[in-house]
Coordinates of C-alpha atoms in Angstrom, one line a residue:
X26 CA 19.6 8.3 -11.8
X27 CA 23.1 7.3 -10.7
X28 CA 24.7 11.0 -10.7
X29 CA 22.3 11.7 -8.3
X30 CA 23.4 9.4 -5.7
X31 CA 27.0 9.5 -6.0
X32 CA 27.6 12.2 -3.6
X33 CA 25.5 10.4 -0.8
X34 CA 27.4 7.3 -2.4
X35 CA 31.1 8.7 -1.8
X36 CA 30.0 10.4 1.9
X37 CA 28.7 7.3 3.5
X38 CA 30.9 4.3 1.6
X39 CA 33.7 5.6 4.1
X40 CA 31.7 4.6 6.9
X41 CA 32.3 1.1 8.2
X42 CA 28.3 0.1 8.9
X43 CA 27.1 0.6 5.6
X44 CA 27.5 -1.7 2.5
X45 CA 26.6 -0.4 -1.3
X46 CA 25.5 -2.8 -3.5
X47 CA 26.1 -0.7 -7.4
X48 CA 24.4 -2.9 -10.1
X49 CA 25.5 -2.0 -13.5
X50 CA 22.4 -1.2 -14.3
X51 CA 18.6 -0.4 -13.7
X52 CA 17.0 -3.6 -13.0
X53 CA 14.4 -2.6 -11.0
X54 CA 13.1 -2.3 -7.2
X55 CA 12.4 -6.0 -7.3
X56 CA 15.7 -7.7 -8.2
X57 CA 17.4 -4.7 -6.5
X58 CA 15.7 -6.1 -3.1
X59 CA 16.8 -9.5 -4.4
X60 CA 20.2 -8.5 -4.6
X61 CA 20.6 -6.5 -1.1
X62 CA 18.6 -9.4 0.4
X63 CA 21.0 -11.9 -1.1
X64 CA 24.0 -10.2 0.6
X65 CA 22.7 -9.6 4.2
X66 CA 23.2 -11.4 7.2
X67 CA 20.8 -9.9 9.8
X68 CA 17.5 -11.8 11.4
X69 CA 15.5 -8.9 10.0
X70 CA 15.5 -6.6 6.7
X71 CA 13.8 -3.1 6.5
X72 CA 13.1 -2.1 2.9
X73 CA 12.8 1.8 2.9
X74 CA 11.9 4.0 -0.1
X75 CA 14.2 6.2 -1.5
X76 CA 11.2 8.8 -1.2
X77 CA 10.2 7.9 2.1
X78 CA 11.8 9.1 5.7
X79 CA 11.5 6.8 9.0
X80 CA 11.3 8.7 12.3
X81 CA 13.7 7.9 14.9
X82 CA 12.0 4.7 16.7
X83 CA 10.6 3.0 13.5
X84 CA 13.2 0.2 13.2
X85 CA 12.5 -0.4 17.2
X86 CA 9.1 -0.2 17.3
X87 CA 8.8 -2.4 14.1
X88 CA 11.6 -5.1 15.6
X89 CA 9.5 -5.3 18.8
X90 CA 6.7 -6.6 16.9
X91 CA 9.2 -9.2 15.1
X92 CA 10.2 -10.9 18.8
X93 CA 7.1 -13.4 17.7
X94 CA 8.8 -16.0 15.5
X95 CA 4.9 -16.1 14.0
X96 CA 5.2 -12.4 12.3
X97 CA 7.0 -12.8 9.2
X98 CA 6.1 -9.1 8.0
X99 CA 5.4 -5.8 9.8
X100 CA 4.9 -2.4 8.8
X101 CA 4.1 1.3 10.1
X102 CA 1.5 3.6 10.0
X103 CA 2.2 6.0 6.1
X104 CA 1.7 9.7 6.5
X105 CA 2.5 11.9 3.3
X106 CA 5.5 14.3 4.1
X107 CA 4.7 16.9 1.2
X108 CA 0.7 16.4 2.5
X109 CA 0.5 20.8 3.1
X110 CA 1.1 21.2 -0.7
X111 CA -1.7 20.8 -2.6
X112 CA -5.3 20.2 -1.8
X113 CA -4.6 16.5 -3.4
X114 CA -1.5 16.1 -1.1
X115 CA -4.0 16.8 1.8
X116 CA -6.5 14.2 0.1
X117 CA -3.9 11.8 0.2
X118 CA -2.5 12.2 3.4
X119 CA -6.3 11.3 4.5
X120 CA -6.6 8.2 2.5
X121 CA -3.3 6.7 3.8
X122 CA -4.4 7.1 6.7
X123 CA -7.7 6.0 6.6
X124 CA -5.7 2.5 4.7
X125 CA -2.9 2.1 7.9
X126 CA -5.6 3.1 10.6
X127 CA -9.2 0.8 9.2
X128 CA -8.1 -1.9 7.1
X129 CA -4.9 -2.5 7.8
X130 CA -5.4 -2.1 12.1
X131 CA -8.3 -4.2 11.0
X132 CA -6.6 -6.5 9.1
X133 CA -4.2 -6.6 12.3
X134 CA -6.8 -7.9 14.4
X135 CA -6.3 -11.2 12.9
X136 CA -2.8 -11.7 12.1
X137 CA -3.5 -10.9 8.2
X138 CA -2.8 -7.7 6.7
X139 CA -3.0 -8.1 3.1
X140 CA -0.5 -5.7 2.0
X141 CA 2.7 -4.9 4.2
X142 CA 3.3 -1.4 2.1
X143 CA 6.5 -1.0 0.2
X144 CA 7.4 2.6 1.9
X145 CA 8.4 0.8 5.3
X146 CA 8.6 -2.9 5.7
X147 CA 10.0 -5.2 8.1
X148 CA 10.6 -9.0 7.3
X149 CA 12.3 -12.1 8.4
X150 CA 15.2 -13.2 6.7
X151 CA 15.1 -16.7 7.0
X152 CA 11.5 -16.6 5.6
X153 CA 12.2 -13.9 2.6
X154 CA 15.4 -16.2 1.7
X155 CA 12.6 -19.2 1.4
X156 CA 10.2 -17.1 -1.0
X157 CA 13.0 -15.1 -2.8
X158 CA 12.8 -18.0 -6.3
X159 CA 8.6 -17.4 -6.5
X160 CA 9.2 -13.6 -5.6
X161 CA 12.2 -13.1 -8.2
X162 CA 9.7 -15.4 -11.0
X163 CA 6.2 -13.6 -11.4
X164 CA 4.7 -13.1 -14.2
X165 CA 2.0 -10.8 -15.1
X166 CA 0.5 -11.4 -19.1
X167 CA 3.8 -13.9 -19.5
X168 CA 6.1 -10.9 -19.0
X169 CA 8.4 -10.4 -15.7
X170 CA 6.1 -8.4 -13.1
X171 CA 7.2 -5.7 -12.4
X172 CA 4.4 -3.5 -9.9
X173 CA 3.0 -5.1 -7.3
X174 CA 6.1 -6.4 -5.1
X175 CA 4.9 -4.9 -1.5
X176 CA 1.3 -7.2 -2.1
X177 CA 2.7 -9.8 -3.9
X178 CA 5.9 -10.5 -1.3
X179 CA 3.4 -10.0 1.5
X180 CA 0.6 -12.5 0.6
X181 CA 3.6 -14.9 -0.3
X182 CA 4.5 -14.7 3.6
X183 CA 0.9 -15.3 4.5
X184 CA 1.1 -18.5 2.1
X185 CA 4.4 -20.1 4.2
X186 CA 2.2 -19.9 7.2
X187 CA 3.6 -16.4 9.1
X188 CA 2.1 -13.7 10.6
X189 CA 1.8 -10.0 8.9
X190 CA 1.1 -7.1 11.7
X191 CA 1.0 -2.9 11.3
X192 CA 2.3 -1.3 14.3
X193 CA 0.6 2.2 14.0
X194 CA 2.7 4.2 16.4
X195 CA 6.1 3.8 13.9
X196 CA 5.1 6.8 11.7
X197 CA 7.0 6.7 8.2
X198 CA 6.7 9.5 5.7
X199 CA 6.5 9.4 2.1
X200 CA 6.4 11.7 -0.7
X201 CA 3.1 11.5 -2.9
X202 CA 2.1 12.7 -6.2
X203 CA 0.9 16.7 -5.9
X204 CA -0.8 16.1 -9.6
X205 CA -4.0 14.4 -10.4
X206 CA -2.6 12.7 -13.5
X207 CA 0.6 11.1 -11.8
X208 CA -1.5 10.0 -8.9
X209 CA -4.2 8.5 -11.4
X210 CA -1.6 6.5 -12.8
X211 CA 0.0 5.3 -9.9
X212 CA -3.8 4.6 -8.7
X213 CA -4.1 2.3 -11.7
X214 CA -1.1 -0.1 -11.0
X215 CA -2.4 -0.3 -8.0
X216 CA -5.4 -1.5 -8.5
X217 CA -4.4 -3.9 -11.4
X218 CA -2.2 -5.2 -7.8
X219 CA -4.8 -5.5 -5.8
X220 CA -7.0 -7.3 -8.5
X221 CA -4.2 -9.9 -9.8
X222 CA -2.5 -10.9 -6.2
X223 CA -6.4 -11.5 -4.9
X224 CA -6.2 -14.3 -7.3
X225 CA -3.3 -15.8 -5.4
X226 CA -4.2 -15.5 -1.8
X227 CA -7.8 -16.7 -2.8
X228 CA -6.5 -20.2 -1.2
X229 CA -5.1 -18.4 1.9
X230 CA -8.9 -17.5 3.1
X231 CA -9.9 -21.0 4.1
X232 CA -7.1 -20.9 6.6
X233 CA -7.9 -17.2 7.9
X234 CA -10.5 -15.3 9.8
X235 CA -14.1 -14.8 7.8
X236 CA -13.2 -10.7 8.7
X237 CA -10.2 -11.3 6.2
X238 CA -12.6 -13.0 3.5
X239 CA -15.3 -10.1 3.8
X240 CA -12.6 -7.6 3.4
X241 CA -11.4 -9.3 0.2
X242 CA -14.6 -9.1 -1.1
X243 CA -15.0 -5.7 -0.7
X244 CA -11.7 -4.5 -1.4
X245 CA -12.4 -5.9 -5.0
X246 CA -16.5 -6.5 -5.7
X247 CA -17.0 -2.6 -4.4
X248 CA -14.9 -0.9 -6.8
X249 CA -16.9 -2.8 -9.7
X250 CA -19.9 -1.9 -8.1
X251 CA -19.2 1.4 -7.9
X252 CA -18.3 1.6 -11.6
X253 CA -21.8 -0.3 -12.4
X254 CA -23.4 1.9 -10.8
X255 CA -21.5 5.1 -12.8
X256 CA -21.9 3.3 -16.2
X257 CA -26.1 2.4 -15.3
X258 CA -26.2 6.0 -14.3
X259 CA -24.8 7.0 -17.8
X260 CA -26.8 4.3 -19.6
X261 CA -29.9 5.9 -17.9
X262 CA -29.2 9.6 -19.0
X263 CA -28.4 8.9 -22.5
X264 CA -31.9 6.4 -23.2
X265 CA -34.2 8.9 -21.2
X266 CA -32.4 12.1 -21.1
X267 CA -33.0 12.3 -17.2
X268 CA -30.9 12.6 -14.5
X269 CA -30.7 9.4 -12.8
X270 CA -31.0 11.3 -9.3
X271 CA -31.4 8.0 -7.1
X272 CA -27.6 6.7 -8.3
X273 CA -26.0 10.1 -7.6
X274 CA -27.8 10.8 -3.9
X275 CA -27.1 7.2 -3.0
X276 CA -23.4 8.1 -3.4
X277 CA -23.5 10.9 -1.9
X278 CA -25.1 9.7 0.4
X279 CA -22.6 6.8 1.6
X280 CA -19.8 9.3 0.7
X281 CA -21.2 11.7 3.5
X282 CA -21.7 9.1 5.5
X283 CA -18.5 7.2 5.4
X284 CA -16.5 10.9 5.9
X285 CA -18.8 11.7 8.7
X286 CA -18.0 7.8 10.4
X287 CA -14.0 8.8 10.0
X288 CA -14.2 12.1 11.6
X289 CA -15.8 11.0 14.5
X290 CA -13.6 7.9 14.4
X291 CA -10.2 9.8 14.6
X292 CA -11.9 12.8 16.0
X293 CA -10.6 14.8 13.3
X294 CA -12.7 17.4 11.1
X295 CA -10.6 17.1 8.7
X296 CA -12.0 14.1 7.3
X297 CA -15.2 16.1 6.4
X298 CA -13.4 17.3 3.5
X299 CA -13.0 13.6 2.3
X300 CA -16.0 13.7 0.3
X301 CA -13.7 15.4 -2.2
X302 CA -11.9 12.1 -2.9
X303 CA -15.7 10.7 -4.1
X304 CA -15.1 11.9 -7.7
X305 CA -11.3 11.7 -8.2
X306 CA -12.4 7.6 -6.7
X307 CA -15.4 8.1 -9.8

């Protein structure tokens, strides 16, 4: 979408402290980074969405964090900026926060967050430069890889031995999907993310804390538990013609449960209305 930039293009290439980098042609977010990465000269590089907006003290907040030659990756807490538009928006603007503010402050706790988000990112320079070859080469079903970079880039820093920290007071805000089909699709690469880049930091849990193996585990054995479950639930209607009331009020159950945990957590009633998420999650 080149014609959509070029005004933003012609205002701010007059002004001395930016540089544009205009590849001839759509390549993708991946070598794009490559490219912008290639020609910088800074100690730290912030990848920021074209979707997403930073508040003032982001870039601060985030470089503070970076003053520990450990940390090789940091990034801020994600809110949804178009969260008041739809009743999904809302849902969403739950769950990132229930990602940024449980399992990645978690995460946190031990120097390991698993996925420094591709919204808002700081990382070193000197350590991207040494991972840009096996960042630039992934392959996904023998083809180029091209979903996945923010987890992929992030477990490869975990690999050369750094540190990856969320600092939840730098707020960054990003625009989500207001429809259940774009959001269902985006949900998908996701998770086919999550899945394939487990497989490369299995190694990395010997060297980390047991919290970070548990929370590897779950983040991938509970989804297919979850869909067991539906499928035995299924199974069990169509042989007996019976409702298989045990599998739904178990869900409901946690569902209730978890929502009821996070409100009292954040202190927000809000999160009550989570339990809405349950079967868009289903």
């Amino acid at each position: 979408n080149r014609e959509a930039i070029v005004r933003v293009h012609d205002f701010y290439s007059r002004d001395p402290r930016f540089s544009f980098i205009l590849l001839p042609e759509n390549v993708g977010k991946r070598k794009a980074q490559i490219a912008a990465i290639g020609q910088s000269s800074g100690d730290l590089v912030l990848n920021v969405d074209s979707d997403s907006t930073i508040a003032c003290d982001v870039v601060s907040k985030l470089a503070s964090k970076m003053r520990n030659p450990e940390v090789g990756a940091v990034m801020g807490q994600l809110t949804a900026s178009n969260r008041s538009d739809t009743w999904l928006t809302k849902l969403i603007d739950m769950e990132y926060w229930l990602a940024c503010n449980e399992e990645r402050a978690a995460q946190a706790r031990f120097g390991a967050v698993m996925c420094c988000c591709g919204p808002c990112a700081m990382y070193r320079r000197s350590a991207l430069v040494s991972l840009l070859d096996q960042y630039e080469t992934q392959l996904f079903r023998g083809k180029a890889s091209n979903f996945g970079e923010d987890r992929h880039l992030t477990i490869l820093m975990l690999k050369a031995g750094f540190r990856t920290e969320y600092v939840p007071d730098a707020v960054v805000a990003t625009v989500v999907p207001d429809r259940l089909k774009p959001y269902l699709y985006q949900q998908l690469r996701w998770a086919r993310s999550t899945f394939r880049d487990t497989f490369l930091a299995l190694p990395l849990l010997r060297g980390l804390n047991r919290f970070i193996t548990l929370d590897v585990i779950g983040q991938n054995v509970g989804p297919l538990l979850l869909a067991l479950s539906v499928v035995t639930g299924l199974a069990h209607f169509i042989m007996s013609a019976t409702v298989p009331w045990w599998t739904i009020l178990m869900i409901v159950s946690m569902t209730m449960i978890r929502c009821s945990v996070v409100a009292l957590h954040s202190r927000q009633l809000r999160f009550l209305g989570f339990v809405l998420h349950t079967p868009i999650n289903l």
